[in-house]
Short mmCIF file of C-alpha atoms and ligand atoms in Angstrom, two decimals:
data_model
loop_
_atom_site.label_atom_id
_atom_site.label_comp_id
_atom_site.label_asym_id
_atom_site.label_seq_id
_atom_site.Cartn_x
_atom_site.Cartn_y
_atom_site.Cartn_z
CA UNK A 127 10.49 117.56 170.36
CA UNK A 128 12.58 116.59 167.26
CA UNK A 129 14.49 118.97 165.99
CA UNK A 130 13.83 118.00 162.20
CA UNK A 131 11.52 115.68 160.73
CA UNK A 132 8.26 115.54 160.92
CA UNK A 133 5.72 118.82 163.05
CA UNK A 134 4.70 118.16 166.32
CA UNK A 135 2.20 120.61 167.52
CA UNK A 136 1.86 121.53 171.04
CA UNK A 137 -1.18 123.11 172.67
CA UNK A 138 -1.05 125.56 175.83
CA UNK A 139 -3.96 125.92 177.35
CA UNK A 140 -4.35 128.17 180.76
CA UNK A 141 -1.92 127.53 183.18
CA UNK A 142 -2.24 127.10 187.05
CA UNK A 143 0.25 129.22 189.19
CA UNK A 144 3.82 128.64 188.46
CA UNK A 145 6.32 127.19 191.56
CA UNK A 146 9.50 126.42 192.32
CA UNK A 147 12.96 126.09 191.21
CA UNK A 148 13.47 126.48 186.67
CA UNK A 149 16.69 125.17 186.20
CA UNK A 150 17.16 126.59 182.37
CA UNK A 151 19.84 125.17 180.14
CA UNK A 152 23.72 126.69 179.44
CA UNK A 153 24.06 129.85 177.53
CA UNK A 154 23.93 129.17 173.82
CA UNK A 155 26.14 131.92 172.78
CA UNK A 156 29.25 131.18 175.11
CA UNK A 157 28.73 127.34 174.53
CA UNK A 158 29.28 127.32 170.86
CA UNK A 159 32.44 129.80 172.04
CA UNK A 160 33.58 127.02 174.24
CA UNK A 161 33.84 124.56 171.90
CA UNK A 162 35.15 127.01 168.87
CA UNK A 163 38.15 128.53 170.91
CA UNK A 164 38.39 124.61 172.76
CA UNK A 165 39.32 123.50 169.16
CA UNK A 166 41.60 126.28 168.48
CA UNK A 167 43.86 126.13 172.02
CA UNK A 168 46.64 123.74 172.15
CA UNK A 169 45.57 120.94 174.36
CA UNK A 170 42.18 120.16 176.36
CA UNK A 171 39.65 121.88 177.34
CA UNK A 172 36.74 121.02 179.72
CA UNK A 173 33.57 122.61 179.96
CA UNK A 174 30.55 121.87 181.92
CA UNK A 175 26.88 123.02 182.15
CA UNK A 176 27.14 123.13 178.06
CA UNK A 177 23.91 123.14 176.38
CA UNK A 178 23.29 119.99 174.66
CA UNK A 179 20.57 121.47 172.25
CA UNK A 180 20.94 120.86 168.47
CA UNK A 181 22.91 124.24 167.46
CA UNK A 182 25.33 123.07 169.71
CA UNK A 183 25.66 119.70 168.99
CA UNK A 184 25.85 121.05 165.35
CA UNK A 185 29.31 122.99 166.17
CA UNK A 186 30.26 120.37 168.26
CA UNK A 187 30.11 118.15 165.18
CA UNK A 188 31.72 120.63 162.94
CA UNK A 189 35.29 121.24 165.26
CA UNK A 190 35.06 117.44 165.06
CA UNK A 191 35.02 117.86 161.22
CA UNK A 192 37.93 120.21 161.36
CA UNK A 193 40.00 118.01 163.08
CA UNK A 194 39.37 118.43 167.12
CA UNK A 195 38.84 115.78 169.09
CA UNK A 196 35.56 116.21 171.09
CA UNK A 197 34.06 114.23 173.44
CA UNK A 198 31.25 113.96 175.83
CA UNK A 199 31.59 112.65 179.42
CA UNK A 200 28.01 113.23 180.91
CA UNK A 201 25.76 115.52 180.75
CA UNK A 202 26.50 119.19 180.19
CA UNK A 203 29.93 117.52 180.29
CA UNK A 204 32.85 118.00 177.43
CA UNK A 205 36.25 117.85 176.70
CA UNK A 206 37.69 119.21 173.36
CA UNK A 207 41.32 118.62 172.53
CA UNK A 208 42.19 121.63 170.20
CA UNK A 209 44.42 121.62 167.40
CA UNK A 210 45.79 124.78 167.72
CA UNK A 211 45.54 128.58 166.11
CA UNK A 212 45.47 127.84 162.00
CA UNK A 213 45.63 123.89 162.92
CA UNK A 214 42.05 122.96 161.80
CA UNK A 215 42.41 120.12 158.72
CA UNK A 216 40.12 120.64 155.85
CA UNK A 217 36.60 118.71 156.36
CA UNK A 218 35.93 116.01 154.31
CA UNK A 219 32.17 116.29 153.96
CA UNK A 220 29.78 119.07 153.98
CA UNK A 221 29.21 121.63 157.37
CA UNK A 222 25.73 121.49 158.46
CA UNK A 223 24.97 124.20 160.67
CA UNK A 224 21.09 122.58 160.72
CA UNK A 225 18.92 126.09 162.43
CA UNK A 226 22.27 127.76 164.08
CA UNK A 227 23.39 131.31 162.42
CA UNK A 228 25.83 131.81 165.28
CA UNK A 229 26.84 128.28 164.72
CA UNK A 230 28.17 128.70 161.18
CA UNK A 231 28.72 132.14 161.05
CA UNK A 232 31.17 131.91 164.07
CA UNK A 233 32.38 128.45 162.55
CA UNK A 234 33.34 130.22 159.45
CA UNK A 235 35.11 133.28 160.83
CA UNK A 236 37.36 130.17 162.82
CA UNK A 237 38.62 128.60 159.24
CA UNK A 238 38.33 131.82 157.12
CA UNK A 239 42.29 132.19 157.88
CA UNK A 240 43.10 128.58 157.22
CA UNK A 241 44.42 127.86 153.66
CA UNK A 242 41.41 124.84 153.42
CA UNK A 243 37.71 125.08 151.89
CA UNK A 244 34.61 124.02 153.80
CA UNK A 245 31.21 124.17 151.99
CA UNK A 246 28.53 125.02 154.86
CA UNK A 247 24.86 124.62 154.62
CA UNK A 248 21.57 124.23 157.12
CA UNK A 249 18.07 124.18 156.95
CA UNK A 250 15.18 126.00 155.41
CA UNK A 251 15.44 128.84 157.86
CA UNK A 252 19.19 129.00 157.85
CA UNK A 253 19.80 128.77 154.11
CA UNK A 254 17.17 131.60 153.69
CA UNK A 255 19.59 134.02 155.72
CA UNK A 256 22.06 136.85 154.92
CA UNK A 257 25.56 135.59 154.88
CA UNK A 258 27.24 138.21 153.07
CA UNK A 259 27.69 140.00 156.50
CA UNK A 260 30.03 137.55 157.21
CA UNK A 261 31.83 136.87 153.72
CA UNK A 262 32.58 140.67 153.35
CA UNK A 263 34.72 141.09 156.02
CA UNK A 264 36.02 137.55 155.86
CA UNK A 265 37.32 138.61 152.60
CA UNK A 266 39.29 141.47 153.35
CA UNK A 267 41.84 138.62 155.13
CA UNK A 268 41.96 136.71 151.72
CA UNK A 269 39.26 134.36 152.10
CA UNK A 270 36.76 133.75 148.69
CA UNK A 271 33.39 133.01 149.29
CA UNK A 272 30.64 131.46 146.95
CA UNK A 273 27.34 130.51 147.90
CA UNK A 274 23.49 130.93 146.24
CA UNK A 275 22.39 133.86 145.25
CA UNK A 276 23.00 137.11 147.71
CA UNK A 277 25.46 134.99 149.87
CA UNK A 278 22.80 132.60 150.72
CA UNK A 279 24.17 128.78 151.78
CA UNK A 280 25.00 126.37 150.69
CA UNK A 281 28.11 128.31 150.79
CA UNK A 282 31.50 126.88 150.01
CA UNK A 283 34.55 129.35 151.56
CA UNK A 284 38.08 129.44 150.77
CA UNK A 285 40.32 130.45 153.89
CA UNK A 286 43.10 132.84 153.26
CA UNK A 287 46.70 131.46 152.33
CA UNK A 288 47.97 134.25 153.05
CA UNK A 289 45.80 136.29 155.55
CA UNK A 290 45.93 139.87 156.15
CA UNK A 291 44.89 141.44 159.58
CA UNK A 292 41.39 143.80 159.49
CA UNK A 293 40.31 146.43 160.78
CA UNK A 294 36.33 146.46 160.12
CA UNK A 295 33.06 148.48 161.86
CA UNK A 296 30.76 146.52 161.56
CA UNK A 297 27.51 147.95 159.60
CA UNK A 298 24.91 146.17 161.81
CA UNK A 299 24.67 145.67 165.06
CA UNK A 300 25.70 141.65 165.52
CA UNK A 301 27.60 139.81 167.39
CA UNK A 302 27.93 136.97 164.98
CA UNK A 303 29.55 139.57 162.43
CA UNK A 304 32.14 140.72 165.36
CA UNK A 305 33.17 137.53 166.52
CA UNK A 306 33.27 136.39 163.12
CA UNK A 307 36.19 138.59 162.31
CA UNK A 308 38.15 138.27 165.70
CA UNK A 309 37.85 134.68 165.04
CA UNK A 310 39.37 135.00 161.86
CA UNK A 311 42.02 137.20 163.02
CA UNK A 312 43.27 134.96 165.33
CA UNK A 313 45.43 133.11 162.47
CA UNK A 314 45.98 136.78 161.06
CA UNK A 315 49.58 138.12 161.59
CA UNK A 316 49.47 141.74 163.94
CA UNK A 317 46.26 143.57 165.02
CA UNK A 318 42.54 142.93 163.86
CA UNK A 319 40.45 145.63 164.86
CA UNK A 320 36.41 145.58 165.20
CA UNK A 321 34.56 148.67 165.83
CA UNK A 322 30.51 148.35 166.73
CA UNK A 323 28.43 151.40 167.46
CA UNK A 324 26.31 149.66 169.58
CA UNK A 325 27.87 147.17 171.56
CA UNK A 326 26.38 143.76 171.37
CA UNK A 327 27.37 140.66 173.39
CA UNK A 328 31.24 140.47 174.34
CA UNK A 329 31.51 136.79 175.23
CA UNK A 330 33.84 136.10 172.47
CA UNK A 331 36.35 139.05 173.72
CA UNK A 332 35.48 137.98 176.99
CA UNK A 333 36.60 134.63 176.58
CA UNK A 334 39.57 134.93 174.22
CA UNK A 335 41.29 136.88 176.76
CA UNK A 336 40.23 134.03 179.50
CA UNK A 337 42.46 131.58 176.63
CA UNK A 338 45.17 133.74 176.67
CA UNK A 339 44.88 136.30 173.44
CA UNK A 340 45.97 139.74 173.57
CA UNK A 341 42.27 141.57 173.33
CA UNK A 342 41.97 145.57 174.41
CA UNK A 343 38.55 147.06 174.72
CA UNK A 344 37.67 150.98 174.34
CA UNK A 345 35.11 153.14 173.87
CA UNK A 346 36.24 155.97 171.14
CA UNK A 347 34.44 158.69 169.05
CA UNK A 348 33.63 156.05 166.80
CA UNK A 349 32.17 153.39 169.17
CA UNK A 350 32.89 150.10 170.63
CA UNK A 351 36.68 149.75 169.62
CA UNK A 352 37.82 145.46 170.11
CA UNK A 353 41.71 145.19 168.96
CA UNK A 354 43.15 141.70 168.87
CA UNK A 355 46.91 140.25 168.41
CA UNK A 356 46.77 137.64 165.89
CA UNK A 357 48.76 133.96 166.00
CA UNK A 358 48.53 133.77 169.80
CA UNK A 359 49.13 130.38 171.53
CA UNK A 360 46.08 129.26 173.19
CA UNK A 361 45.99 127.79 176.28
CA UNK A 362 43.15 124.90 176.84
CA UNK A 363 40.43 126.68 179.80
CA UNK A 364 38.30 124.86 182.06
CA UNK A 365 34.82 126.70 181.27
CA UNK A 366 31.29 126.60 183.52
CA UNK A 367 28.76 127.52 181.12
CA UNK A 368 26.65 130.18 182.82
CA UNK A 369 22.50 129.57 182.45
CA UNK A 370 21.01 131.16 179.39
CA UNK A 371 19.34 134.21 180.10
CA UNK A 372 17.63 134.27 176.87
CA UNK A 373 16.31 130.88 177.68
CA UNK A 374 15.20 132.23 181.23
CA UNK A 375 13.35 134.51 179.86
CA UNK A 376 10.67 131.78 179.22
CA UNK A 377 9.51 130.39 182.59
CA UNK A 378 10.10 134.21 184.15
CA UNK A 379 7.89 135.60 181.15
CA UNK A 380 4.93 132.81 181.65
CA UNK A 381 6.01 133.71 186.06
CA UNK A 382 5.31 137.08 185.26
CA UNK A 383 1.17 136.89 183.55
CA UNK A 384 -0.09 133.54 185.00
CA UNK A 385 -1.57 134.51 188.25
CA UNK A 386 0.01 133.58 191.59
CA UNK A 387 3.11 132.48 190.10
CA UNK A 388 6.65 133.14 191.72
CA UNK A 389 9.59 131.00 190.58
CA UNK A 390 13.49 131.13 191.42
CA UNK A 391 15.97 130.85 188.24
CA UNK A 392 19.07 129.85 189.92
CA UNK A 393 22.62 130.84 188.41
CA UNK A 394 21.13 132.66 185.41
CA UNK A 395 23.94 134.51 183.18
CA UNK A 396 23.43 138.37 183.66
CA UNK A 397 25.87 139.64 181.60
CA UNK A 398 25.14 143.34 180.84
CA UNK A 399 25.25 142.91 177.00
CA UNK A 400 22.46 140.58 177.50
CA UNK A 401 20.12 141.47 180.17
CA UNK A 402 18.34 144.45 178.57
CA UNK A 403 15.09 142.47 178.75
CA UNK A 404 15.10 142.39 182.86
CA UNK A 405 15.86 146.10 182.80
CA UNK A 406 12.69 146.69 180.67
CA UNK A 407 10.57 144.33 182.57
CA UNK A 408 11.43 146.03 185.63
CA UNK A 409 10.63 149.95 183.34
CA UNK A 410 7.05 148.18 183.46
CA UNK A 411 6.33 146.88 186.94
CA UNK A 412 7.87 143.92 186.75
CA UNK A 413 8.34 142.05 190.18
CA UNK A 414 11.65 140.16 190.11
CA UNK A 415 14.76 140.33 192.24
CA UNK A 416 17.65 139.32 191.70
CA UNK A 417 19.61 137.22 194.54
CA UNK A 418 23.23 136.35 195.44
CA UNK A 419 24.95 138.11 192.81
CA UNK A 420 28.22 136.63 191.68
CA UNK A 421 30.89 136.54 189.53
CA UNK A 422 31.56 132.86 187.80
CA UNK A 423 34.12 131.91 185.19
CA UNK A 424 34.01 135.54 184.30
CA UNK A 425 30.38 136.19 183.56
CA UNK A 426 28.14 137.47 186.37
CA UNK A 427 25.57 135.93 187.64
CA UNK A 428 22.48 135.63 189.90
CA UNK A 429 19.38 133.74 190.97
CA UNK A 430 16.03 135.56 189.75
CA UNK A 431 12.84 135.64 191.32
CA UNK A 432 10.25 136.40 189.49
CA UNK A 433 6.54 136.92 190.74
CA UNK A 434 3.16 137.41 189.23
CA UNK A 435 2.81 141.03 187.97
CA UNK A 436 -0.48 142.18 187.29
CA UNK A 437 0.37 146.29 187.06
CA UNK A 438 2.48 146.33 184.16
CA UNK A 439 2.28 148.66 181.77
CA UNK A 440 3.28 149.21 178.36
CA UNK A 441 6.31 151.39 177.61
CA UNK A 442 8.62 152.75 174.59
CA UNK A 443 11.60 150.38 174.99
CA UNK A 444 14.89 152.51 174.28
CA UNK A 445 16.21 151.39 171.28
CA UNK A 446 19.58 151.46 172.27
CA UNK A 447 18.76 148.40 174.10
CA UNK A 448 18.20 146.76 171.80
CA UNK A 449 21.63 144.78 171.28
CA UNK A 450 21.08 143.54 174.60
CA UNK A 451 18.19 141.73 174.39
CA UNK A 452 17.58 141.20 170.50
CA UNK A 453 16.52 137.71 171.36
CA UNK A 454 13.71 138.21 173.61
CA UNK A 455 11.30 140.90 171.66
CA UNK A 456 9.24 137.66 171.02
CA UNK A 457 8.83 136.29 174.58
CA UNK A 458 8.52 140.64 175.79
CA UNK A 459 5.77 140.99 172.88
CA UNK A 460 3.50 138.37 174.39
CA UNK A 461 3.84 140.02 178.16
CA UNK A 462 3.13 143.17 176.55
CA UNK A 463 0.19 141.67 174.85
CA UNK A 464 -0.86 141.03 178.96
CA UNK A 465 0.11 144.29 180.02
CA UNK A 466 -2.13 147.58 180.33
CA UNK A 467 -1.50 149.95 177.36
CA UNK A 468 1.28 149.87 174.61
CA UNK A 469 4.69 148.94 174.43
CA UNK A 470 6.62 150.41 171.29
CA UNK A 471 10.12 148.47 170.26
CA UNK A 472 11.60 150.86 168.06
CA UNK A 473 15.03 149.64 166.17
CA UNK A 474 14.45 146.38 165.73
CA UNK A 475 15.16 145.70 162.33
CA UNK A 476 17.69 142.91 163.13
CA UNK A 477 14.89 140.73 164.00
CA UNK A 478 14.31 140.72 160.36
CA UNK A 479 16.38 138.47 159.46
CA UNK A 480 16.62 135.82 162.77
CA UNK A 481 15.77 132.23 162.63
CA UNK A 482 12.14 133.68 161.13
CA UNK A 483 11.45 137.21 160.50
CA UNK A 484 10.46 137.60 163.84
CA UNK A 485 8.54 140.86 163.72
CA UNK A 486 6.17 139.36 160.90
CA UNK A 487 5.94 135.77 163.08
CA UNK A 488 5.22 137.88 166.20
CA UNK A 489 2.86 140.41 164.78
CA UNK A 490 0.57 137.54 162.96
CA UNK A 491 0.21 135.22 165.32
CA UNK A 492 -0.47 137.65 168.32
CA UNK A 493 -3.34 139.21 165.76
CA UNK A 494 -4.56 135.63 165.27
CA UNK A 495 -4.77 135.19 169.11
CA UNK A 496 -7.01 138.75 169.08
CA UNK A 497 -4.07 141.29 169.49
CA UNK A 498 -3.69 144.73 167.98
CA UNK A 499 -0.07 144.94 166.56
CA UNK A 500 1.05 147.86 164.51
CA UNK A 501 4.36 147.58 162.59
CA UNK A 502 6.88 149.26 160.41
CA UNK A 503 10.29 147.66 158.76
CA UNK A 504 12.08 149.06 162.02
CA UNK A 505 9.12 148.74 164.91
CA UNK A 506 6.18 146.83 165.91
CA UNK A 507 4.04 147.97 168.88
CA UNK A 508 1.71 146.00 170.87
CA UNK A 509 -1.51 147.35 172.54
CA UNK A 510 -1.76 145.28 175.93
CA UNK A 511 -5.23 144.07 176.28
CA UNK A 512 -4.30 143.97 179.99
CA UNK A 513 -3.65 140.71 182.71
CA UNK A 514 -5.41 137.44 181.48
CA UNK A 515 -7.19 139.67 178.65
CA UNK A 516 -5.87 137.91 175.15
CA UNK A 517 -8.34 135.76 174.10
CA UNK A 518 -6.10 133.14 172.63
CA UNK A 519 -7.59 130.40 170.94
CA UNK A 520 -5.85 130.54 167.60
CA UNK A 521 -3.11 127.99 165.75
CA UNK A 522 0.62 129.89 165.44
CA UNK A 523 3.11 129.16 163.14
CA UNK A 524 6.45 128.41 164.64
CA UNK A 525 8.17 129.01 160.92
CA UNK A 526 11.60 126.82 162.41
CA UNK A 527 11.77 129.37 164.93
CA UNK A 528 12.42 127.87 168.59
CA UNK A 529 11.96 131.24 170.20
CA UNK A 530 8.41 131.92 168.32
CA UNK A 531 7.21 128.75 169.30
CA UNK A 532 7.83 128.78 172.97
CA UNK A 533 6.48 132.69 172.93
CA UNK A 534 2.91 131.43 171.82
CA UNK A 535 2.98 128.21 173.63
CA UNK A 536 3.78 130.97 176.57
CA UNK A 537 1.08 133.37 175.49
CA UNK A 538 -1.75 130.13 175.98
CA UNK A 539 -0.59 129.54 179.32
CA UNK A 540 -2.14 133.31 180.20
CA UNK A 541 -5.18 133.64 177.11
CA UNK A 542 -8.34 132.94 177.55
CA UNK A 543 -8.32 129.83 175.16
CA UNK A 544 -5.59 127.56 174.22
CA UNK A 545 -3.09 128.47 171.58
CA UNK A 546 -1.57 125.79 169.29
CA UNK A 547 1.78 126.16 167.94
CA UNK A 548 1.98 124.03 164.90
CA UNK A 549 5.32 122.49 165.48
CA UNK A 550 6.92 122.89 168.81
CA UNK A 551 9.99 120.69 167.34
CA UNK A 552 12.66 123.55 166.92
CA UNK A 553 12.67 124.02 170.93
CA UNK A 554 15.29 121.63 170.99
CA UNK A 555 17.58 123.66 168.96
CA UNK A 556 18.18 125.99 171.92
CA UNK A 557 16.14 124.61 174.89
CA UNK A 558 15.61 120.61 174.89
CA UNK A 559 13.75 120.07 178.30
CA UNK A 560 11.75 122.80 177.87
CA UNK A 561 8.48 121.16 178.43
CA UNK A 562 9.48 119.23 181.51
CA UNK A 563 11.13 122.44 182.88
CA UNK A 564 7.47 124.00 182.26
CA UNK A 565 5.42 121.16 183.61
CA UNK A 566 7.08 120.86 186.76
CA UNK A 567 6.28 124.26 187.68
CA UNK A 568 2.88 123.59 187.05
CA UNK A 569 2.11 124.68 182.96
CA UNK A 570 0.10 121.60 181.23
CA UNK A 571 1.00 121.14 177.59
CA UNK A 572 -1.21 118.79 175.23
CA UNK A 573 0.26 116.86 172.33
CA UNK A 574 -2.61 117.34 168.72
CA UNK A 575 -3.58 114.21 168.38
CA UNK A 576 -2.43 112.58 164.95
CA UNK A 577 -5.20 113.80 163.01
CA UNK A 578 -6.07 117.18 165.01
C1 S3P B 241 24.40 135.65 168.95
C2 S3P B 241 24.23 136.90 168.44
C3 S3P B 241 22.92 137.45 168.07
C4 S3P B 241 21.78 136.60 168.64
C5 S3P B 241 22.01 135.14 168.48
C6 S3P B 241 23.28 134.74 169.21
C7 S3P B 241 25.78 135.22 169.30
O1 S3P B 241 22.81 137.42 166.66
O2 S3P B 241 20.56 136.96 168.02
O3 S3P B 241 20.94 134.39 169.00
O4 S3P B 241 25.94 134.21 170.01
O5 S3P B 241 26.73 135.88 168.86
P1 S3P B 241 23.32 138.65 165.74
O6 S3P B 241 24.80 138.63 165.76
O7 S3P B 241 22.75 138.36 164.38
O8 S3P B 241 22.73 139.88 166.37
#
């Protein structure tokens, strides 16, 4: 499963029961964090469990570019020696960010303070999305963007000589924008303030207080309220990458319609600003539990059960959940598509503009596999046809979307006939083993043949 190059379509056909143990990958979101902050502390920092799928390995290749020294030890295993708040050098090629938004959008935030210029670009579904959420703010501390045609990369930006502190509310609900400006107004002299009205992952204030930054969180009148000390020293962290819970969501999702199934995800991140999809699997009759809860490196965690669930039912998710689980309306579309009656996901315009416009990818190829979908620019609603009753049998574009590919390939393992996704290649942006992980618990994948 390539990340570029050349398709590689992958066939799910019905699956047998699902067993035993899913080990999913590290969290995507707090391992590019790991290695951004890692090149900004003074000194070494080691992480393990990262996840070693391309986005990653993109950033990982970028803090090289800006000067850190990074290196792998094993797997899951990394040092970075950082260079220190405003130390990063000036690159000496181009940034490519290949599918990651959080990758370069985070990345730039990190230099936008820096008096050096870095021109960023990735690929087709990267370059197609907004950057001016990022650039706006990013120039109220002094840095100059200019990029294609409504902020669109290739990109080049122009950190800030002379960098002003911000204080910014956000106009969309992202976590990419947010970090984006913290990360910038770490080489900022005084206080950079963020204010979200909905608030949306906090692994980035979570973990620059865990380096040592000065970061005070409140809820006021006007929301989520993230105030930051700029020019702090910080100090190198040892970091254990929690499991992804937006990867989990796969093998619990497929757990959850094939019949019989019941699998453990052990150590799974549950982080409240991401685990709004459990809560609304659970609103429809979900069966999982979750087991051993703990607290590790910060984050909490647990191991989830998850067994077959043949009574769900469809249901309005609240759309001020939607921050905490914008990743997984894809994987929750295709168990509604199993579930009896409809499930409406109101305030979802974010997915938009994700690695694919995800409402469009989801709403196509669920009609294609016999699925009635309704949609608006801020909803889509999908009428169940109840457990085991999508008929399948259909070819799904993956459109460079990791998360829309292993949806459908999810959505065969439960339909009547097989579906197809026609590349299965960006999986490795975000989840690498993905099809091992799935085959040992008992799914059966089939490779087209070359002319199929
Ligand atoms: C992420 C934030 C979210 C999410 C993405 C990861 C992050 O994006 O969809 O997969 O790590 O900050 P937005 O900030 O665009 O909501």
């Amino acid at each position: 499963m390539a990340a570029h190059g050349t398709p590689t379509p992958l066939t799910a056909p019905a699956s047998g029961p699902l067993t035993g143990e899913a080990h999913v990958p590290g969290d995507k979101s707090i391992s590019h964090r790991s290695l951004i902050l890692g090149a900004l502390a003074v000194g070494e920092t080691r992480i393990t469990g990262l996840l070693e799928g391309q986005d990653v390995l993109d950033t990982a290749t970028a803090m090289a570019a800006f000067g850190a020294e990074v290196v792998r030890h094993g797997e899951g295993r990394w040092s970075i020696h950082g260079v220190g708040t405003g130390g990063f050098a000036e690159p000496e090629d181009v940034i490519d960010c290949g599918n990651s938004g959080t990758g370069v959008r985070l990345v730039m935030g990190a230099m936008a303070t820096t008096p050096i210029a870095a021109t960023f670009t990735g690929d087709a579904s990267l370059r197609a999305r907004p950057m001016g959420r990022v650039t706006e703010p990013l120039a109220l501390f002094g840095a100059e963007a200019r990029g294609r045609a409504g902020g669109r990369l290739p990109l080049t930006l122009t950190g800030a000589a002379l960098p002003v502190p911000v204080d910014y509310a956000t106009p969309v609900a992202s976590a990419q924008v947010k970090s984006a400006v913290l990360l910038a107004g770490l080489n900022a002299p005084g206080a950079t303030v963020v204010t979200e009205r909905v608030a949306t992952r906090d692994h980035t204030e979570r973990m620059l207080a865990g380096f040592g930054a000065e970061v005070t969180v409140e809820d006021t009148a006007a929301g989520h309220r993230i105030a930051l000390i700029g020019r702090p020293e910080l100090r190198p962290q040892a970091i254990a990458v929690p499991r992804d819970p937006s990867s989990a969501a796969f093998p619990v999702c497929a757990a959850l319609i094939v019949p019989g199934s019941e699998i453990v995800v052990p150590n799974i991140g549950l982080n409240p600003t991401r685990a709004g999809l459990y809560t609304t699997l659970q609103d429809m009759g979900a069966d999982l539990t979750f087991e051993n809860p703990r607290e590790e490196g910060g984050e909490p965690v647990a191991d989830l059960r998850a067994r077959y669930s043949p009574a769900m039912r469809g249901i309005t998710v609240p759309p001020e959940r939607a921050a905490s689980m914008i990743d997984e309306y894809p994987i929750l579309a295709v168990v509604a598509a199993n579930a009896e009656g409809a499930t409406h996901m109101p305030g979802t315009h974010e997915l938009r503009v994700k690695e694919s416009d995800r409402i469009d990818a989801m709403a196509r190829g669920l009609r294609a596999c016999g699925a009635r979908v309704d949609e608006t620019e801020d909803s889509f609603t999908v009428h169940g046809a109840g457990p085991g009753g999508l008929p399948g049998g259909a070819t799904v574009a993956a459109r460079l979307d990791h998360r829309i590919a292993m949806s459908f390939l999810i959505a065969g393992m439960a339909a009547r006939a097989p579906v197809t996704v026609d590349d299965a290649g960006p999986i490795a942006t975000s989840f690498p083993d993905f099809r091992p992980l799935m085959e040992r618990l008992g799914a059966r994948f089939e490779a087209a043949t070359e002319d199929a």
